[in-house]
Tab-separated table of C-alpha atoms and ligand atoms in Angstrom:
chain	number	residue	atom	x	y	z
A	1	UNK	CA	40.552	13.963	-52.259
A	2	UNK	CA	40.361	16.747	-49.560
A	3	UNK	CA	38.198	16.597	-46.561
A	4	UNK	CA	35.484	19.369	-46.428
A	5	UNK	CA	35.727	21.902	-43.690
A	6	UNK	CA	33.355	21.408	-40.460
A	7	UNK	CA	32.779	23.626	-37.463
A	8	UNK	CA	35.541	23.222	-35.009
A	9	UNK	CA	32.961	23.407	-32.086
A	10	UNK	CA	29.509	21.621	-31.089
A	11	UNK	CA	26.333	23.211	-29.653
A	12	UNK	CA	26.112	23.240	-25.846
A	13	UNK	CA	22.882	25.529	-25.424
A	14	UNK	CA	20.222	26.587	-27.936
A	15	UNK	CA	17.929	29.427	-28.135
A	16	UNK	CA	14.470	28.685	-29.667
A	17	UNK	CA	13.361	30.497	-32.713
A	18	UNK	CA	9.866	30.665	-33.834
A	19	UNK	CA	8.422	29.801	-37.396
A	20	UNK	CA	5.493	31.611	-38.428
A	21	UNK	CA	2.857	31.990	-41.258
A	22	UNK	CA	2.863	34.229	-44.345
A	23	UNK	CA	-0.230	35.760	-43.107
A	24	UNK	CA	1.040	36.706	-39.875
A	25	UNK	CA	4.088	38.153	-41.446
A	26	UNK	CA	2.012	40.289	-43.648
A	27	UNK	CA	0.325	41.427	-40.470
A	28	UNK	CA	3.234	42.215	-38.594
A	29	UNK	CA	5.353	43.895	-41.406
A	30	UNK	CA	2.236	46.164	-42.203
A	31	UNK	CA	1.981	47.126	-38.526
A	32	UNK	CA	5.943	47.731	-38.643
A	33	UNK	CA	5.197	50.334	-41.666
A	34	UNK	CA	7.072	48.284	-43.785
A	35	UNK	CA	10.366	49.065	-41.862
A	36	UNK	CA	12.402	46.024	-40.903
A	37	UNK	CA	13.938	47.505	-37.911
A	38	UNK	CA	10.557	48.037	-36.630
A	39	UNK	CA	9.687	44.356	-36.136
A	40	UNK	CA	9.927	42.611	-32.931
A	41	UNK	CA	12.944	39.864	-33.125
A	42	UNK	CA	10.640	37.085	-32.061
A	43	UNK	CA	8.561	37.376	-35.431
A	44	UNK	CA	11.771	36.964	-37.310
A	45	UNK	CA	12.821	33.461	-38.096
A	46	UNK	CA	16.392	34.112	-39.411
A	47	UNK	CA	18.044	37.142	-38.711
A	48	UNK	CA	20.447	38.455	-41.059
A	49	UNK	CA	20.150	42.315	-40.108
A	50	UNK	CA	23.519	42.358	-38.884
A	51	UNK	CA	26.734	40.404	-37.962
A	52	UNK	CA	27.327	42.942	-35.294
A	53	UNK	CA	26.847	41.697	-31.739
A	54	UNK	CA	24.752	38.883	-32.615
A	55	UNK	CA	27.144	35.969	-32.412
A	56	UNK	CA	27.403	33.236	-29.876
A	57	UNK	CA	29.977	32.998	-27.304
A	58	UNK	CA	31.934	29.894	-26.279
A	59	UNK	CA	31.961	28.170	-23.019
A	60	UNK	CA	35.481	29.496	-22.340
A	61	UNK	CA	34.027	33.042	-22.860
A	62	UNK	CA	31.159	32.423	-20.587
A	63	UNK	CA	33.652	31.136	-18.129
A	64	UNK	CA	35.322	34.397	-18.123
A	65	UNK	CA	32.016	36.248	-17.454
A	66	UNK	CA	31.958	34.366	-14.110
A	67	UNK	CA	35.622	35.580	-12.908
A	68	UNK	CA	35.150	38.966	-14.396
A	69	UNK	CA	36.515	41.663	-11.975
A	70	UNK	CA	34.028	44.684	-11.640
A	71	UNK	CA	36.448	46.853	-9.914
A	72	UNK	CA	36.122	50.573	-10.981
A	73	UNK	CA	40.110	50.702	-11.286
A	74	UNK	CA	42.930	48.297	-11.927
A	75	UNK	CA	40.650	45.538	-12.948
A	76	UNK	CA	42.215	42.209	-13.508
A	77	UNK	CA	39.895	41.638	-16.473
A	78	UNK	CA	41.377	44.856	-17.946
A	79	UNK	CA	44.871	43.563	-17.384
A	80	UNK	CA	43.696	40.539	-19.182
A	81	UNK	CA	42.582	42.319	-22.188
A	82	UNK	CA	45.162	44.754	-22.249
A	83	UNK	CA	47.757	41.789	-22.536
A	84	UNK	CA	45.703	39.942	-25.059
A	85	UNK	CA	45.415	43.170	-27.345
A	86	UNK	CA	49.172	43.881	-27.001
A	87	UNK	CA	49.912	40.289	-28.038
A	88	UNK	CA	47.548	40.024	-31.087
A	89	UNK	CA	47.742	43.632	-32.281
A	90	UNK	CA	51.516	44.459	-31.266
A	91	UNK	CA	50.052	48.017	-30.294
A	92	UNK	CA	51.657	49.601	-27.079
A	93	UNK	CA	48.684	51.555	-25.532
A	94	UNK	CA	45.196	50.401	-25.193
A	95	UNK	CA	41.819	51.979	-24.352
A	96	UNK	CA	38.629	50.105	-23.734
A	97	UNK	CA	35.314	51.662	-24.975
A	98	UNK	CA	31.677	50.428	-25.158
A	99	UNK	CA	31.760	49.765	-28.861
A	100	UNK	CA	33.063	50.736	-32.428
A	101	UNK	CA	31.688	54.281	-32.811
A	102	UNK	CA	32.784	55.011	-29.167
A	103	UNK	CA	36.283	54.289	-30.270
A	104	UNK	CA	35.918	56.340	-33.201
A	105	UNK	CA	34.402	59.260	-31.051
A	106	UNK	CA	37.341	59.274	-28.573
A	107	UNK	CA	40.194	58.829	-31.082
A	108	UNK	CA	38.759	61.311	-33.362
A	109	UNK	CA	38.149	63.813	-30.771
A	110	UNK	CA	41.823	63.747	-30.126
A	111	UNK	CA	42.952	63.792	-33.959
A	112	UNK	CA	40.459	65.225	-36.300
A	113	UNK	CA	39.597	69.184	-36.482
A	114	UNK	CA	37.349	71.352	-38.667
A	115	UNK	CA	38.584	71.481	-42.442
A	116	UNK	CA	40.573	68.193	-42.148
A	117	UNK	CA	40.476	65.245	-44.701
A	118	UNK	CA	40.344	61.670	-43.847
A	119	UNK	CA	41.275	59.447	-46.723
A	120	UNK	CA	40.163	56.139	-46.561
A	121	UNK	CA	38.610	52.689	-48.290
A	122	UNK	CA	34.836	53.465	-48.331
A	123	UNK	CA	34.632	54.565	-44.738
A	124	UNK	CA	31.672	52.967	-42.631
A	125	UNK	CA	28.763	55.161	-41.861
A	126	UNK	CA	29.607	55.712	-38.390
A	127	UNK	CA	33.409	56.650	-39.197
A	128	UNK	CA	32.040	58.969	-42.014
A	129	UNK	CA	29.614	60.409	-39.406
A	130	UNK	CA	32.148	61.037	-36.987
A	131	UNK	CA	34.458	62.862	-39.363
A	132	UNK	CA	31.773	64.979	-40.590
A	133	UNK	CA	30.257	65.800	-37.338
A	134	UNK	CA	33.886	67.497	-36.621
A	135	UNK	CA	33.224	69.533	-39.964
A	136	UNK	CA	35.865	67.531	-41.874
A	137	UNK	CA	35.646	65.366	-45.062
A	138	UNK	CA	36.001	61.381	-45.631
A	139	UNK	CA	37.615	61.005	-48.890
A	140	UNK	CA	36.955	57.499	-50.853
A	141	UNK	CA	40.208	56.008	-52.595
A	142	UNK	CA	38.902	52.719	-52.816
A	143	UNK	CA	39.872	51.032	-56.119
A	144	UNK	CA	37.104	51.243	-59.010
A	145	UNK	CA	36.724	47.539	-59.328
A	146	UNK	CA	34.843	47.393	-56.051
A	147	UNK	CA	31.979	49.058	-57.687
A	148	UNK	CA	31.213	46.520	-60.272
A	149	UNK	CA	29.235	43.344	-58.681
A	150	UNK	CA	30.717	41.044	-61.031
A	151	UNK	CA	34.282	41.760	-61.033
A	152	UNK	CA	36.277	39.065	-59.449
A	153	UNK	CA	39.063	41.116	-58.077
A	154	UNK	CA	40.301	39.158	-55.035
A	155	UNK	CA	40.861	42.288	-52.767
A	156	UNK	CA	38.071	44.651	-53.755
A	157	UNK	CA	38.584	46.492	-50.361
A	158	UNK	CA	42.015	47.911	-51.500
A	159	UNK	CA	42.920	51.443	-51.656
A	160	UNK	CA	44.076	53.029	-55.192
A	161	UNK	CA	47.436	54.325	-54.351
A	162	UNK	CA	47.348	57.047	-56.989
A	163	UNK	CA	44.045	58.257	-55.834
A	164	UNK	CA	45.655	58.505	-52.300
A	165	UNK	CA	48.691	60.342	-53.414
A	166	UNK	CA	46.489	62.945	-55.323
A	167	UNK	CA	44.937	63.559	-51.946
A	168	UNK	CA	48.491	63.777	-50.251
A	169	UNK	CA	49.449	66.217	-52.886
A	170	UNK	CA	46.395	68.306	-52.679
A	171	UNK	CA	46.532	68.961	-48.920
A	172	UNK	CA	49.153	70.025	-46.614
A	173	UNK	CA	49.693	67.329	-44.207
A	174	UNK	CA	48.415	69.270	-41.233
A	175	UNK	CA	45.025	68.828	-42.834
A	176	UNK	CA	45.369	64.806	-43.043
A	177	UNK	CA	45.166	63.722	-39.478
A	178	UNK	CA	45.360	60.150	-40.645
A	179	UNK	CA	44.360	57.547	-43.076
A	180	UNK	CA	41.849	54.974	-42.032
A	181	UNK	CA	41.778	51.612	-43.724
A	182	UNK	CA	38.843	49.428	-42.791
A	183	UNK	CA	39.523	45.871	-42.860
A	184	UNK	CA	37.539	43.877	-44.219
A	185	UNK	CA	35.694	46.828	-46.258
A	186	UNK	CA	32.183	46.616	-45.028
A	187	UNK	CA	30.759	49.309	-47.242
A	188	UNK	CA	32.465	47.472	-50.289
A	189	UNK	CA	30.723	44.246	-49.199
A	190	UNK	CA	33.002	42.701	-46.627
A	191	UNK	CA	35.890	42.918	-49.080
A	192	UNK	CA	39.388	42.303	-48.045
A	193	UNK	CA	42.377	44.375	-48.286
A	194	UNK	CA	45.514	42.611	-49.404
A	195	UNK	CA	48.807	42.754	-47.390
A	196	UNK	CA	50.633	44.186	-50.355
A	197	UNK	CA	48.221	47.031	-50.567
A	198	UNK	CA	48.481	47.624	-46.954
A	199	UNK	CA	52.242	47.742	-47.121
A	200	UNK	CA	52.072	50.105	-49.928
A	201	UNK	CA	49.583	52.444	-48.334
A	202	UNK	CA	51.741	52.320	-45.093
A	203	UNK	CA	54.987	53.246	-47.267
A	204	UNK	CA	53.144	56.446	-48.910
A	205	UNK	CA	51.869	57.195	-45.475
A	206	UNK	CA	55.517	57.243	-44.187
A	207	UNK	CA	57.021	59.042	-47.244
A	208	UNK	CA	54.452	62.028	-46.647
A	209	UNK	CA	54.593	61.700	-42.838
A	210	UNK	CA	50.880	60.733	-42.309
A	211	UNK	CA	49.940	58.391	-39.774
A	212	UNK	CA	47.884	55.153	-40.807
A	213	UNK	CA	45.054	53.694	-38.563
A	214	UNK	CA	42.739	50.661	-39.051
A	215	UNK	CA	39.161	50.280	-38.551
A	216	UNK	CA	39.766	46.740	-37.673
A	217	UNK	CA	36.162	45.471	-36.795
A	218	UNK	CA	36.502	42.292	-39.248
A	219	UNK	CA	40.707	42.041	-38.985
A	220	UNK	CA	40.637	38.407	-38.480
A	221	UNK	CA	38.220	37.733	-41.572
A	222	UNK	CA	40.659	40.135	-43.391
A	223	UNK	CA	43.597	37.919	-42.313
A	224	UNK	CA	41.866	34.735	-43.683
A	225	UNK	CA	41.471	36.015	-47.134
A	226	UNK	CA	44.989	37.037	-47.246
A	227	UNK	CA	46.029	33.515	-46.220
A	228	UNK	CA	43.763	32.016	-48.790
A	229	UNK	CA	44.436	34.311	-51.627
A	230	UNK	CA	47.630	36.188	-51.337
A	231	UNK	CA	51.071	34.411	-52.429
A	232	UNK	CA	53.433	33.936	-49.666
A	233	UNK	CA	50.991	33.755	-46.927
A	234	UNK	CA	49.392	30.302	-47.466
A	235	UNK	CA	51.549	28.686	-44.782
A	236	UNK	CA	51.330	31.475	-42.189
A	237	UNK	CA	49.272	31.395	-39.202
A	238	UNK	CA	46.336	33.892	-38.923
A	239	UNK	CA	48.198	35.315	-35.791
A	240	UNK	CA	51.139	35.794	-37.758
A	241	UNK	CA	49.352	37.386	-40.494
A	242	UNK	CA	47.285	39.596	-38.057
A	243	UNK	CA	50.514	40.731	-36.413
A	244	UNK	CA	52.241	41.625	-39.805
A	245	UNK	CA	49.269	43.581	-40.814
A	246	UNK	CA	49.019	45.765	-37.588
A	247	UNK	CA	52.743	46.198	-37.964
A	248	UNK	CA	52.098	48.687	-41.032
A	249	UNK	CA	49.833	50.994	-38.890
A	250	UNK	CA	50.125	53.443	-36.111
A	251	UNK	CA	46.884	52.122	-34.518
A	252	UNK	CA	43.381	51.152	-34.722
A	253	UNK	CA	39.874	51.410	-33.594
A	254	UNK	CA	37.837	48.242	-33.129
A	255	UNK	CA	34.105	47.161	-32.987
A	256	UNK	CA	34.541	44.131	-30.753
A	257	UNK	CA	31.070	43.183	-31.627
A	258	UNK	CA	32.442	41.671	-35.047
A	259	UNK	CA	35.791	39.894	-34.714
A	260	UNK	CA	35.996	40.105	-30.831
A	261	UNK	CA	33.301	37.651	-30.737
A	262	UNK	CA	31.364	39.470	-28.099
A	263	UNK	CA	27.817	41.177	-28.023
A	264	UNK	CA	28.995	44.628	-26.833
A	265	UNK	CA	32.507	46.081	-26.691
A	266	UNK	CA	35.292	48.152	-28.406
A	267	UNK	CA	38.585	49.560	-28.169
A	268	UNK	CA	41.534	51.854	-29.328
A	269	UNK	CA	44.895	50.503	-29.537
A	270	UNK	CA	48.051	52.603	-30.735
A	271	UNK	CA	51.840	53.454	-30.487
A	272	UNK	CA	51.800	57.207	-30.465
A	273	UNK	CA	51.993	57.956	-26.611
A	274	UNK	CA	50.965	61.612	-27.002
A	275	UNK	CA	47.959	60.665	-29.093
A	276	UNK	CA	47.262	58.003	-26.407
A	277	UNK	CA	47.377	60.680	-23.471
A	278	UNK	CA	44.939	63.047	-25.527
A	279	UNK	CA	42.440	60.266	-26.062
A	280	UNK	CA	42.426	59.196	-22.416
A	281	UNK	CA	40.990	62.519	-21.209
A	282	UNK	CA	38.083	61.934	-24.054
A	283	UNK	CA	37.877	58.462	-22.846
A	284	UNK	CA	37.247	59.359	-19.167
A	285	UNK	CA	34.664	62.021	-20.542
A	286	UNK	CA	32.697	60.059	-22.811
A	287	UNK	CA	33.304	56.338	-21.850
A	288	UNK	CA	34.308	55.771	-18.113
A	289	UNK	CA	37.774	55.200	-16.457
A	290	UNK	CA	40.715	54.037	-18.325
A	291	UNK	CA	40.361	50.556	-16.967
A	292	UNK	CA	36.853	49.933	-18.052
A	293	UNK	CA	35.824	52.431	-20.726
A	294	UNK	CA	32.139	51.512	-20.847
A	295	UNK	CA	32.781	47.774	-20.437
A	296	UNK	CA	32.061	45.487	-17.741
A	297	UNK	CA	34.839	43.738	-16.139
A	298	UNK	CA	33.359	40.395	-17.362
A	299	UNK	CA	32.826	41.560	-21.022
A	300	UNK	CA	36.460	42.711	-21.002
A	301	UNK	CA	37.410	38.987	-20.054
A	302	UNK	CA	35.008	37.362	-22.568
A	303	UNK	CA	36.556	39.570	-25.450
A	304	UNK	CA	40.183	38.873	-24.397
A	305	UNK	CA	39.160	34.690	-25.095
A	306	UNK	CA	37.052	36.070	-28.059
A	307	UNK	CA	40.102	37.601	-29.825
A	308	UNK	CA	42.170	34.417	-29.449
A	309	UNK	CA	39.537	32.284	-30.641
A	310	UNK	CA	38.714	34.536	-33.684
A	311	UNK	CA	42.200	34.529	-34.821
A	312	UNK	CA	42.176	30.661	-35.162
A	313	UNK	CA	42.188	29.473	-38.542
A	314	UNK	CA	39.718	26.471	-38.203
A	315	UNK	CA	37.308	28.979	-36.600
A	316	UNK	CA	37.812	31.245	-39.597
A	317	UNK	CA	37.437	28.755	-42.038
A	318	UNK	CA	34.172	27.626	-40.888
A	319	UNK	CA	33.136	31.265	-40.603
A	320	UNK	CA	34.050	32.523	-44.044
A	321	UNK	CA	33.087	29.205	-45.907
A	322	UNK	CA	29.637	29.365	-44.361
A	323	UNK	CA	29.176	32.652	-46.318
A	324	UNK	CA	30.730	31.107	-49.270
A	325	UNK	CA	28.310	28.231	-48.944
A	326	UNK	CA	25.248	30.597	-48.922
A	327	UNK	CA	26.493	32.524	-52.031
A	328	UNK	CA	27.467	29.435	-54.062
A	329	UNK	CA	23.899	28.179	-53.575
A	330	UNK	CA	22.367	31.652	-54.709
A	331	UNK	CA	24.811	31.511	-57.712
A	332	UNK	CA	23.619	27.892	-58.492
A	333	UNK	CA	19.942	29.205	-58.283
A	334	UNK	CA	20.782	32.094	-60.705
A	335	UNK	CA	20.228	34.798	-58.056
A	336	UNK	CA	22.264	37.810	-58.679
A	337	UNK	CA	24.795	38.468	-55.593
A	338	UNK	CA	28.038	40.358	-55.436
A	339	UNK	CA	31.201	38.412	-56.114
A	340	UNK	CA	33.646	37.467	-54.811
A	341	UNK	CA	31.693	36.873	-51.744
A	342	UNK	CA	32.476	38.969	-48.498
A	343	UNK	CA	33.591	37.783	-45.126
A	344	UNK	CA	30.463	38.531	-43.249
A	345	UNK	CA	27.611	39.142	-45.609
A	346	UNK	CA	26.257	38.059	-48.943
A	347	UNK	CA	24.699	41.193	-50.906
A	348	UNK	CA	21.748	40.765	-53.361
A	349	UNK	CA	21.922	42.890	-56.338
A	350	UNK	CA	18.477	44.384	-56.600
A	351	UNK	CA	18.886	46.172	-59.719
A	352	UNK	CA	19.452	42.818	-61.685
A	353	UNK	CA	16.767	40.965	-59.406
A	354	UNK	CA	13.864	43.047	-59.572
A	355	UNK	CA	14.646	45.633	-62.381
A	356	UNK	CA	10.732	45.538	-63.034
A	357	UNK	CA	10.287	47.731	-59.912
A	358	UNK	CA	10.853	51.354	-60.525
A	359	UNK	CA	13.806	52.674	-58.635
A	360	UNK	CA	11.601	55.530	-57.410
A	361	UNK	CA	9.653	52.720	-55.487
A	362	UNK	CA	12.777	51.594	-53.917
A	363	UNK	CA	13.476	48.407	-55.380
A	364	UNK	CA	16.137	46.786	-52.906
A	365	UNK	CA	13.666	47.729	-49.929
A	366	UNK	CA	10.817	45.889	-51.752
A	367	UNK	CA	13.266	42.784	-52.286
A	368	UNK	CA	14.083	42.950	-48.788
A	369	UNK	CA	10.352	43.217	-47.470
A	370	UNK	CA	9.434	40.256	-49.855
A	371	UNK	CA	12.277	38.003	-48.242
A	372	UNK	CA	10.874	38.756	-44.814
A	373	UNK	CA	7.269	38.040	-45.959
A	374	UNK	CA	7.890	34.842	-48.039
A	375	UNK	CA	10.428	33.350	-45.573
A	376	UNK	CA	10.613	35.323	-42.170
A	377	UNK	CA	14.093	36.181	-42.815
A	378	UNK	CA	15.333	39.628	-42.114
A	379	UNK	CA	18.262	41.390	-44.172
A	380	UNK	CA	18.785	45.128	-44.652
A	381	UNK	CA	18.483	47.532	-47.532
A	382	UNK	CA	21.596	49.259	-48.652
A	383	UNK	CA	20.470	51.420	-51.422
A	384	UNK	CA	18.512	54.420	-51.924
A	385	UNK	CA	16.986	54.575	-48.388
A	386	UNK	CA	20.293	54.177	-46.660
A	387	UNK	CA	21.507	56.735	-49.144
A	388	UNK	CA	19.340	59.454	-47.800
A	389	UNK	CA	18.470	62.497	-49.588
A	390	UNK	CA	20.738	65.127	-51.096
A	391	UNK	CA	21.319	67.649	-48.133
A	392	UNK	CA	20.712	70.659	-50.499
A	393	UNK	CA	18.100	69.674	-53.036
A	394	UNK	CA	16.262	67.035	-50.842
A	395	UNK	CA	15.856	64.777	-53.852
A	396	UNK	CA	16.443	61.151	-53.290
A	397	UNK	CA	20.223	60.116	-53.744
A	398	UNK	CA	20.242	56.961	-56.108
A	399	UNK	CA	23.460	55.288	-55.391
A	400	UNK	CA	25.087	53.048	-58.189
A	401	UNK	CA	24.035	49.878	-56.416
A	402	UNK	CA	20.746	48.733	-54.879
A	403	UNK	CA	21.815	46.141	-52.232
A	404	UNK	CA	20.228	43.851	-49.929
A	405	UNK	CA	22.640	42.514	-47.563
A	406	UNK	CA	22.505	39.345	-45.713
A	407	UNK	CA	25.028	39.632	-42.726
A	408	UNK	CA	25.515	36.443	-40.895
A	409	UNK	CA	25.996	36.098	-37.242
A	410	UNK	CA	28.902	34.301	-35.939
A	411	UNK	CA	28.832	30.466	-34.955
A	412	UNK	CA	24.959	30.921	-34.687
A	413	UNK	CA	23.045	29.506	-37.698
A	414	UNK	CA	23.731	26.146	-39.359
A	415	UNK	CA	24.262	25.237	-42.966
A	416	UNK	CA	20.492	24.250	-42.899
A	417	UNK	CA	19.600	27.827	-42.167
A	418	UNK	CA	21.647	28.967	-45.146
A	419	UNK	CA	19.795	26.263	-47.385
A	420	UNK	CA	16.560	27.589	-46.125
A	421	UNK	CA	17.648	31.289	-46.898
A	422	UNK	CA	18.878	30.042	-50.441
A	423	UNK	CA	15.436	28.289	-51.078
A	424	UNK	CA	13.389	31.223	-50.108
A	425	UNK	CA	15.424	33.413	-52.474
A	426	UNK	CA	14.981	30.692	-55.183
A	427	UNK	CA	11.055	30.955	-54.803
A	428	UNK	CA	11.308	34.823	-55.155
A	429	UNK	CA	13.617	34.646	-57.935
A	430	UNK	CA	11.324	32.147	-59.849
A	431	UNK	CA	8.314	34.596	-59.847
A	432	UNK	CA	10.567	37.903	-60.146
A	433	UNK	CA	8.656	39.218	-63.134
A	434	UNK	CA	5.452	39.492	-61.191
A	435	UNK	CA	6.908	42.095	-58.962
A	436	UNK	CA	5.931	45.474	-60.545
A	437	UNK	CA	5.477	47.992	-57.931
A	438	UNK	CA	7.245	48.875	-54.529
A	439	UNK	CA	6.879	51.366	-51.871
A	440	UNK	CA	6.465	54.946	-51.203
A	441	UNK	CA	7.308	56.799	-48.242
A	442	UNK	CA	4.908	58.325	-45.674
A	443	UNK	CA	7.210	59.338	-42.889
A	444	UNK	CA	10.933	59.782	-42.724
A	445	UNK	CA	13.601	61.621	-40.445
A	446	UNK	CA	15.679	64.344	-42.046
A	447	UNK	CA	18.915	62.439	-41.545
A	448	UNK	CA	19.931	58.606	-40.951
A	449	UNK	CA	16.123	57.881	-42.313
A	450	UNK	CA	16.557	54.320	-42.943
A	451	UNK	CA	16.130	53.503	-38.777
A	452	UNK	CA	12.633	54.994	-38.254
A	453	UNK	CA	11.267	55.720	-41.979
A	454	UNK	CA	7.512	54.372	-42.636
A	455	UNK	CA	6.295	53.159	-45.989
A	456	UNK	CA	2.912	52.269	-47.675
A	457	UNK	CA	2.656	49.740	-50.373
A	458	UNK	CA	1.836	50.940	-54.021
B	1	F0G	N1	33.514	50.028	-38.616
B	1	F0G	C1	32.780	49.144	-39.348
B	1	F0G	C2	33.470	48.565	-40.516
B	1	F0G	C3	31.677	48.575	-38.804
B	1	F0G	O1	30.883	47.714	-39.723
B	1	F0G	C4	30.808	49.132	-37.833
B	1	F0G	C5	29.725	48.538	-37.568
B	1	F0G	C6	31.565	50.034	-36.870
B	1	F0G	C7	32.803	50.653	-37.279
B	1	F0G	C8	30.644	50.682	-35.903
B	1	F0G	O2	30.882	49.773	-34.732
B	1	F0G	O3	28.483	49.346	-34.178
B	1	F0G	O4	30.430	48.711	-32.552
B	1	F0G	O5	29.596	51.085	-33.237
B	1	F0G	N2	28.882	47.919	-38.297
B	1	F0G	C9	27.495	47.343	-37.791
B	1	F0G	C10	26.944	46.742	-39.286
B	1	F0G	C11	26.732	48.147	-37.210
B	1	F0G	O6	25.909	46.319	-39.042
B	1	F0G	O7	27.589	46.805	-39.967
B	1	F0G	P1	29.796	49.801	-33.595
């Protein structure tokens, strides 16, 4: 018999969270115009809005906060972080930034120009935003299996090599500044990319002389999936796998708010000296001097320790298996979820959950709201609201999938909390046929509407 996993840490400090009544929540959500972003966090019992910057730091990270060097230039905390990034990723040059999208802004300022195309695997919103802002286009080359929520492909974040080659053949290499590979692929549901796929993408990139960069926000979770699912990697350490993954690329952008195990931070790491030099200018302009780039010294120290901790197998096992624990409970209750489970979140399939609510009444949003009203749990809609309107026709764009994402913060909630979430969903699922109507929009911004949109109940 194999022993089960258990968290490789114990709790030293707790934060109080408040249970509330259904009547209170009905009042609060009405006041928030049925937008979960408008809720006061103290009125949320279990917050699964995002896994970004919401995790718990360790005592060793907090110890680093006390010895942080806040010097403007040449800070020892910067040196500590630079050394760790070099050791873990293998990349030669390093620039700190205040978060992931800032790293994108700095790197893309140096590399992306009007008319360019940037192929990748379902680019994250901010990545796509920073590409399109420069009048360039993001081309999605993800494998088709990723778009079927019940297909059990083990690496649904993979790039389709044929789709990628079509892009390489269609455009001259001067118009393809790089390929961006997101590990794990957030937009495809926290799905991993295999090392085989990474090496094939790298080979093709070399053949066409196009650089390969990683959007590495969840690179440790990706390495965990490689160790668990890919033949030949079961006996390698996470740090060995991470090193090999990055050896196939030319650089990376990082939102340290995920696998950096800190609440704020990011960086760029890369091998090309010329690109580094160019990016340095933008870093100083947008972020700050090159030895802090928008981060406090103490935060850089905490990030150095966080990168070491997030690349430990025992931590990753408890992290990723907690997501699977929630996923398995939901499957047991018959609740339709995306499979295989991702590394940082469970996605509810609202098309299968509440087909009784018309799409025009935003069924995924309705489900996310119901989860809050019934259990005080905050998830986020990944469906029609997020997809925005068509920029030309101004009609709602109905994506293939209507999802509710339940992103689990790192080292923050226990499996009792996961049981509570699953039980709440079971309750909602058992009475799902009573749900007949959803919401109508009363106010919305012309772009990125989901943050500030307001609804009325139908
Ligand atoms: N890349 C990926 C894959 C991400 O998931 C995110 C953020 C970013 C880049 C941008 O990083 O927030 O530090 O500026 N994802 C968060 C989420 C917001 O909720 O999934 P950032």
